[in-house]
Amino acid sequence: LRILLLGVLIALLGITPLSKTVTDGFERVRRAQSASNPAELADNLASIAEQQPWREGYWEAAGNAALAANDFQSAGDYFSRAAAKGELSQEGYLAWGDADWQRESPQTALQIWRIAGTIGVSPDVILQRQAEVYRALGDDLALIDTLRSILHSSPAISGARPDVAALYHELGLLLAAYFPESAPAYLSQAIEFDPTLEPQIRSLKFAIQRALPQNDPIYQFIESGRALANLGHWDLAEKSFGNAVEHHPEYAEAWAYLGEARQHTNSGGEPLLALQTAYGLDPESIAVNTFMAIYWQRQGEPELALTYLETAVELDPRNPALLVEIGNLVALLGDLEAGQDYYWQAIANSPNDPKFLREFLKFSIR
């Protein structure tokens, strides 16, 4: 602003032999500032910078104005010109990276912010920006490293801090999908900073802690994925089941859970392909047959779903959940009496659990 005011003052006093084009440019800059028109301001500052390359500060000022006008392409170009002249400030490098991120050039933005770090910009400021990019890109492993750096580089904080708790929570969820053994510590920290998170974190934390003594990474991935799915984090559950499959491609139930998870996400993975792989590996798995039945029921194919459920019930004839599901399917196909019989079997097999009696009442109402 001081540079602009000085330029206007010099132009008005006629101290230097400025061309009329330049003096007109200063006047347009003044009018654009008064009218709060950042797009016009950026254009005129860039014009002055072109005509008077020996003057400093105009390219960065033009970049800031273009950024304010959401003209990210021009902002990036102007900041680049300032950097090429060695005139770009620390704030200018941050703004340059912001412009490239907004114009969907994430890798360039990350590179610019790294340069900002080498010239004295606070690591915390840069790490927060990097985390935003990695979230948007879905680069979970890079996000894990970045969140760890943010939390470990921050000074100790006492008292409840929901913002810090959110970072610990986010990191704990990510670790649950990729490195389950490391997740409980961060989930505990999230609860420490924000005790209101405990109800939604507790089940995931306990599921992982129960699985850890087994010293079986595949089992840990499955249990962690199931807990994530129960909390509605299907995207991370899919990653967890995918990691189980990657570690043990012959594990049928891991493929079955992966197929189920893919039906709840937009990852583009083929759920039926995963389920078919699971069935090919173990056609007598209760979980595999159950997930196949659920899949075909969702596809509006109750007859096909019933064949898989019947297999599951043959494998586990006293399972009340399977009996309720097969009763529901049989009734949908028109045999209400047989459907009712399956519900009564479920109730008889689990007399102390009112859940199945409630399910029968719902069935009767329908």
XYZ file of C-alpha atoms in Angstrom:
366
model
C 0.000 0.000 0.000
C 2.862 2.375 0.807
C 4.382 1.658 -2.606
C 1.081 2.441 -4.310
C 0.579 5.665 -2.366
C 4.124 6.745 -3.145
C 3.571 6.019 -6.831
C 0.374 8.060 -6.862
C 2.081 10.934 -5.019
C 5.002 10.999 -7.447
C 2.608 10.941 -10.366
C 0.550 13.824 -8.960
C 3.562 15.985 -8.138
C 5.185 15.369 -11.475
C 8.553 14.740 -9.864
C 9.572 12.075 -12.382
C 8.913 12.044 -16.074
C 6.336 9.261 -16.040
C 4.573 8.482 -19.253
C 0.902 9.273 -19.482
C 0.227 5.530 -19.739
C 1.843 4.994 -16.360
C 0.140 7.962 -14.715
C -3.164 6.756 -16.112
C -2.347 3.321 -14.708
C -1.834 4.772 -11.222
C -5.143 6.558 -11.505
C -6.871 3.319 -12.512
C -5.219 1.603 -9.538
C -6.595 4.298 -7.253
C -10.089 3.941 -8.687
C -9.990 0.121 -8.453
C -8.935 0.356 -4.805
C -11.694 2.833 -4.032
C -14.264 0.637 -5.775
C -12.939 -2.524 -4.069
C -12.487 -4.147 -7.467
C -9.601 -6.632 -7.020
C -9.759 -7.942 -10.601
C -9.276 -4.484 -12.115
C -6.677 -3.663 -9.465
C -4.674 -6.775 -10.398
C -4.755 -5.951 -14.114
C -3.537 -2.399 -13.579
C -0.824 -3.343 -11.101
C 0.453 -5.941 -13.559
C 0.450 -3.322 -16.299
C 2.533 -0.945 -14.167
C 4.922 -3.790 -13.274
C 5.404 -4.523 -16.980
C 6.089 -0.876 -17.834
C 8.374 -0.193 -14.876
C 10.294 -3.409 -14.229
C 12.867 -1.635 -12.051
C 10.239 -0.941 -9.380
C 9.716 -3.622 -6.733
C 6.553 -4.972 -5.191
C 4.065 -4.563 -8.018
C 4.044 -8.188 -9.203
C 3.356 -9.527 -5.719
C 0.683 -6.864 -5.147
C -0.894 -7.846 -8.468
C -0.815 -11.505 -7.404
C -2.552 -10.749 -4.114
C -5.227 -8.733 -5.907
C -5.793 -11.505 -8.461
C -6.041 -14.046 -5.644
C -8.653 -11.864 -3.952
C -10.546 -11.822 -7.264
C -10.390 -15.656 -7.480
C -8.359 -15.342 -10.679
C -6.003 -18.104 -9.615
C -4.306 -18.499 -12.989
C -3.285 -14.836 -13.124
C -2.341 -14.841 -9.434
C 0.030 -17.748 -9.982
C 1.572 -16.045 -12.995
C 2.101 -12.764 -11.126
C 3.629 -14.455 -8.080
C 5.899 -16.396 -10.425
C 7.098 -13.154 -11.997
C 7.842 -11.723 -8.556
C 9.750 -14.867 -7.557
C 11.788 -14.783 -10.751
C 12.911 -11.270 -9.821
C 13.727 -12.378 -6.276
C 11.102 -10.048 -4.852
C 8.536 -12.493 -3.475
C 8.051 -12.358 0.303
C 7.364 -15.279 2.651
C 3.655 -14.410 2.601
C 3.869 -14.205 -1.172
C 5.153 -17.778 -1.423
C 2.281 -18.986 0.759
C -0.201 -17.083 -1.402
C 1.421 -18.454 -4.568
C 0.961 -21.992 -3.302
C -2.640 -21.168 -2.369
C -3.283 -19.949 -5.914
C -1.879 -23.113 -7.478
C -3.877 -25.280 -5.087
C -7.047 -23.410 -6.016
C -6.346 -23.871 -9.717
C -6.032 -27.621 -9.132
C -2.263 -27.935 -9.350
C -1.697 -29.658 -5.992
C 1.798 -30.947 -6.653
C 2.983 -27.489 -7.699
C 1.363 -25.994 -4.603
C 3.139 -28.508 -2.364
C 6.459 -27.713 -4.018
C 5.973 -23.958 -3.572
C 5.077 -24.386 0.106
C 8.224 -26.468 0.596
C 10.232 -23.555 -0.813
C 8.394 -21.270 1.617
C 9.637 -23.490 4.421
C 13.245 -23.001 3.335
C 12.950 -19.207 3.560
C 11.595 -19.086 7.095
C 7.838 -19.693 6.937
C 6.573 -21.481 10.069
C 6.352 -25.275 9.569
C 2.938 -25.312 11.281
C 1.496 -23.007 8.623
C 2.872 -25.165 5.817
C 1.861 -28.482 7.388
C -1.754 -27.350 7.759
C -1.859 -26.523 4.050
C -0.232 -29.821 3.120
C -2.785 -31.731 5.201
C -5.619 -30.023 3.317
C -4.134 -31.130 -0.003
C -3.560 -34.725 1.083
C -7.133 -34.952 2.395
C -8.495 -33.793 -0.940
C -6.215 -36.143 -2.889
C -7.076 -39.116 -0.685
C -3.371 -39.690 -0.004
C -3.893 -41.281 3.397
C -0.284 -42.276 4.051
C 1.013 -38.771 3.325
C -1.777 -37.354 5.493
C -0.787 -39.667 8.357
C 2.806 -38.405 8.224
C 1.650 -34.786 8.007
C -0.782 -35.044 10.919
C 1.911 -36.673 13.026
C 4.262 -33.799 12.206
C 1.609 -31.231 13.114
C 0.876 -32.849 16.467
C 4.487 -33.591 17.355
C 5.771 -30.154 16.364
C 3.154 -28.249 18.366
C 4.019 -27.174 21.924
C 2.330 -28.958 24.789
C -1.251 -27.811 25.251
C -3.237 -28.181 28.436
C -6.980 -28.274 28.852
C -9.732 -29.297 26.478
C -9.011 -28.333 22.876
C -11.582 -29.534 20.323
C -9.372 -28.433 17.411
C -6.430 -30.507 18.649
C -8.797 -33.347 19.552
C -10.093 -33.366 15.965
C -6.549 -33.852 14.645
C -5.865 -36.706 17.078
C -9.237 -38.232 16.166
C -8.560 -37.977 12.432
C -5.101 -39.480 12.824
C -6.428 -42.277 15.042
C -9.041 -43.234 12.451
C -6.471 -43.267 9.647
C -4.066 -45.364 11.687
C -6.876 -47.807 12.470
C -7.125 -48.545 8.745
C -3.387 -48.746 8.018
C -1.475 -49.326 11.275
C -4.041 -50.537 13.846
C -1.467 -51.141 16.553
C -0.656 -47.399 16.609
C -4.253 -46.137 16.660
C -5.323 -46.556 20.324
C -2.744 -44.089 21.659
C -3.983 -41.308 19.372
C -7.632 -42.148 19.990
C -6.955 -41.878 23.727
C -5.359 -38.475 23.204
C -8.435 -37.340 21.270
C -10.635 -38.294 24.240
C -8.261 -36.518 26.630
C -8.585 -33.250 24.690
C -12.312 -33.654 24.054
C -14.121 -36.125 26.368
C -17.317 -35.830 24.299
C -15.617 -37.977 21.641
C -15.406 -41.009 23.921
C -18.770 -42.621 22.994
C -17.877 -42.753 19.288
C -14.224 -43.685 19.786
C -14.492 -46.257 22.565
C -15.785 -49.145 20.444
C -13.054 -48.723 17.827
C -10.331 -48.453 20.440
C -11.516 -51.555 22.290
C -11.922 -53.576 19.083
C -8.299 -52.903 18.160
C -7.029 -53.571 21.676
C -8.865 -56.910 21.740
C -7.270 -57.899 18.431
C -3.693 -56.877 19.276
C -2.858 -59.829 21.583
C -3.554 -62.218 18.711
C -0.413 -60.875 17.023
C -2.120 -61.443 13.677
C -2.037 -58.361 11.386
C -4.788 -59.756 9.147
C -7.149 -60.273 12.074
C -6.315 -56.783 13.331
C -7.203 -55.257 9.969
C -10.500 -57.154 9.851
C -11.524 -56.230 13.395
C -10.480 -52.613 12.933
C -12.350 -52.452 9.614
C -15.496 -53.882 11.182
C -15.363 -51.303 13.977
C -14.801 -48.486 11.460
C -17.776 -49.718 9.420
C -19.982 -49.812 12.532
C -19.089 -46.145 13.080
C -20.030 -45.310 9.492
C -16.450 -44.781 8.277
C -16.917 -47.081 5.302
C -14.155 -45.460 3.245
C -11.576 -46.284 5.919
C -13.161 -49.693 6.528
C -12.651 -50.440 2.839
C -8.981 -49.453 3.163
C -8.609 -51.683 6.218
C -10.193 -54.704 4.497
C -8.116 -53.949 1.399
C -4.959 -54.015 3.516
C -6.039 -57.393 4.905
C -6.467 -58.710 1.359
C -3.106 -57.299 0.331
C -1.385 -59.052 3.234
C -3.252 -62.333 2.702
C -4.838 -62.641 -0.789
C -6.130 -66.152 -0.010
C -8.225 -65.057 2.985
C -11.828 -65.439 1.806
C -13.493 -63.491 4.617
C -11.248 -60.473 4.008
C -12.494 -60.413 0.395
C -16.089 -60.780 1.624
C -15.806 -57.813 3.971
C -14.111 -55.822 1.208
C -17.022 -56.595 -1.119
C -19.494 -55.387 1.506
C -17.531 -52.176 2.131
C -17.367 -51.349 -1.567
C -21.153 -51.177 -1.634
C -21.036 -48.236 0.773
C -18.323 -46.110 -0.871
C -17.625 -44.300 -4.123
C -14.158 -45.766 -4.586
C -15.014 -47.417 -7.891
C -14.095 -50.882 -6.614
C -16.206 -53.769 -7.873
C -18.111 -55.281 -4.921
C -19.338 -58.345 -6.802
C -15.823 -59.151 -8.010
C -14.563 -59.133 -4.404
C -17.493 -61.278 -3.267
C -16.987 -63.756 -6.112
C -13.306 -63.969 -5.221
C -14.288 -64.720 -1.628
C -16.739 -67.409 -2.717
C -14.173 -68.995 -4.993
C -11.719 -69.203 -2.110
C -14.183 -70.640 0.426
C -17.732 -71.488 -0.723
C -18.533 -72.934 2.708
C -17.771 -69.801 4.682
C -20.759 -68.495 6.649
C -19.575 -64.887 6.252
C -19.029 -65.255 2.506
C -22.479 -66.772 1.915
C -24.135 -64.169 4.121
C -22.507 -61.249 2.329
C -23.388 -62.787 -1.040
C -27.014 -63.068 0.096
C -27.067 -59.458 1.262
C -25.579 -58.300 -2.037
C -28.193 -60.072 -4.173
C -31.004 -58.947 -1.909
C -29.903 -55.338 -2.503
C -29.876 -56.042 -6.226
C -33.522 -57.100 -6.067
C -32.762 -60.805 -6.577
C -34.365 -62.498 -3.524
C -34.354 -65.988 -5.064
C -30.606 -65.823 -5.636
C -30.073 -64.334 -2.204
C -32.059 -67.181 -0.674
C -29.744 -69.851 -2.094
C -26.754 -68.313 -0.320
C -28.687 -67.816 2.912
C -29.830 -71.433 2.882
C -26.197 -72.506 2.608
C -25.270 -70.226 5.515
C -28.075 -71.679 7.659
C -26.977 -75.225 6.826
C -23.503 -74.297 8.077
C -24.851 -72.633 11.245
C -28.431 -73.860 11.799
C -28.896 -72.265 15.233
C -27.764 -68.749 14.289
C -30.806 -66.555 15.094
C -29.677 -63.649 12.887
C -29.484 -65.944 9.859
C -32.862 -67.508 10.702
C -34.495 -64.075 10.885
C -32.989 -63.066 7.553
C -34.046 -66.232 5.779
C -37.519 -65.909 7.313
C -37.807 -62.423 5.908
C -36.714 -63.578 2.446
C -39.063 -66.587 2.395
C -41.944 -64.287 3.329
C -41.011 -61.815 0.602
C -41.187 -64.677 -1.863
C -44.765 -65.408 -0.737
C -44.558 -68.125 1.906
C -45.585 -66.185 5.012
C -46.128 -69.260 7.154
C -42.627 -70.609 6.479
C -41.215 -67.146 7.139
C -42.988 -67.041 10.485
C -41.574 -70.467 11.396
C -38.017 -69.218 10.843
C -38.670 -66.257 13.147
C -39.984 -68.582 15.853
C -36.857 -70.729 15.494
C -34.716 -67.621 15.980
C -36.648 -66.699 19.126
C -36.385 -70.244 20.470
C -32.623 -70.325 19.849
C -32.104 -67.040 21.671
C -34.808 -66.867 24.378
C -33.005 -64.285 26.497
C -32.497 -61.772 23.723
C -35.568 -59.591 23.100
C -34.091 -58.335 19.840
C -35.451 -61.260 17.845
C -38.894 -60.988 19.378
C -38.935 -57.327 18.351
C -37.929 -58.390 14.838
C -40.847 -60.836 14.778
C -43.250 -58.081 15.853
C -41.992 -55.883 12.996
C -42.401 -58.807 10.635
C -45.974 -59.371 11.833
C -46.851 -55.688 11.359
C -45.470 -55.734 7.813
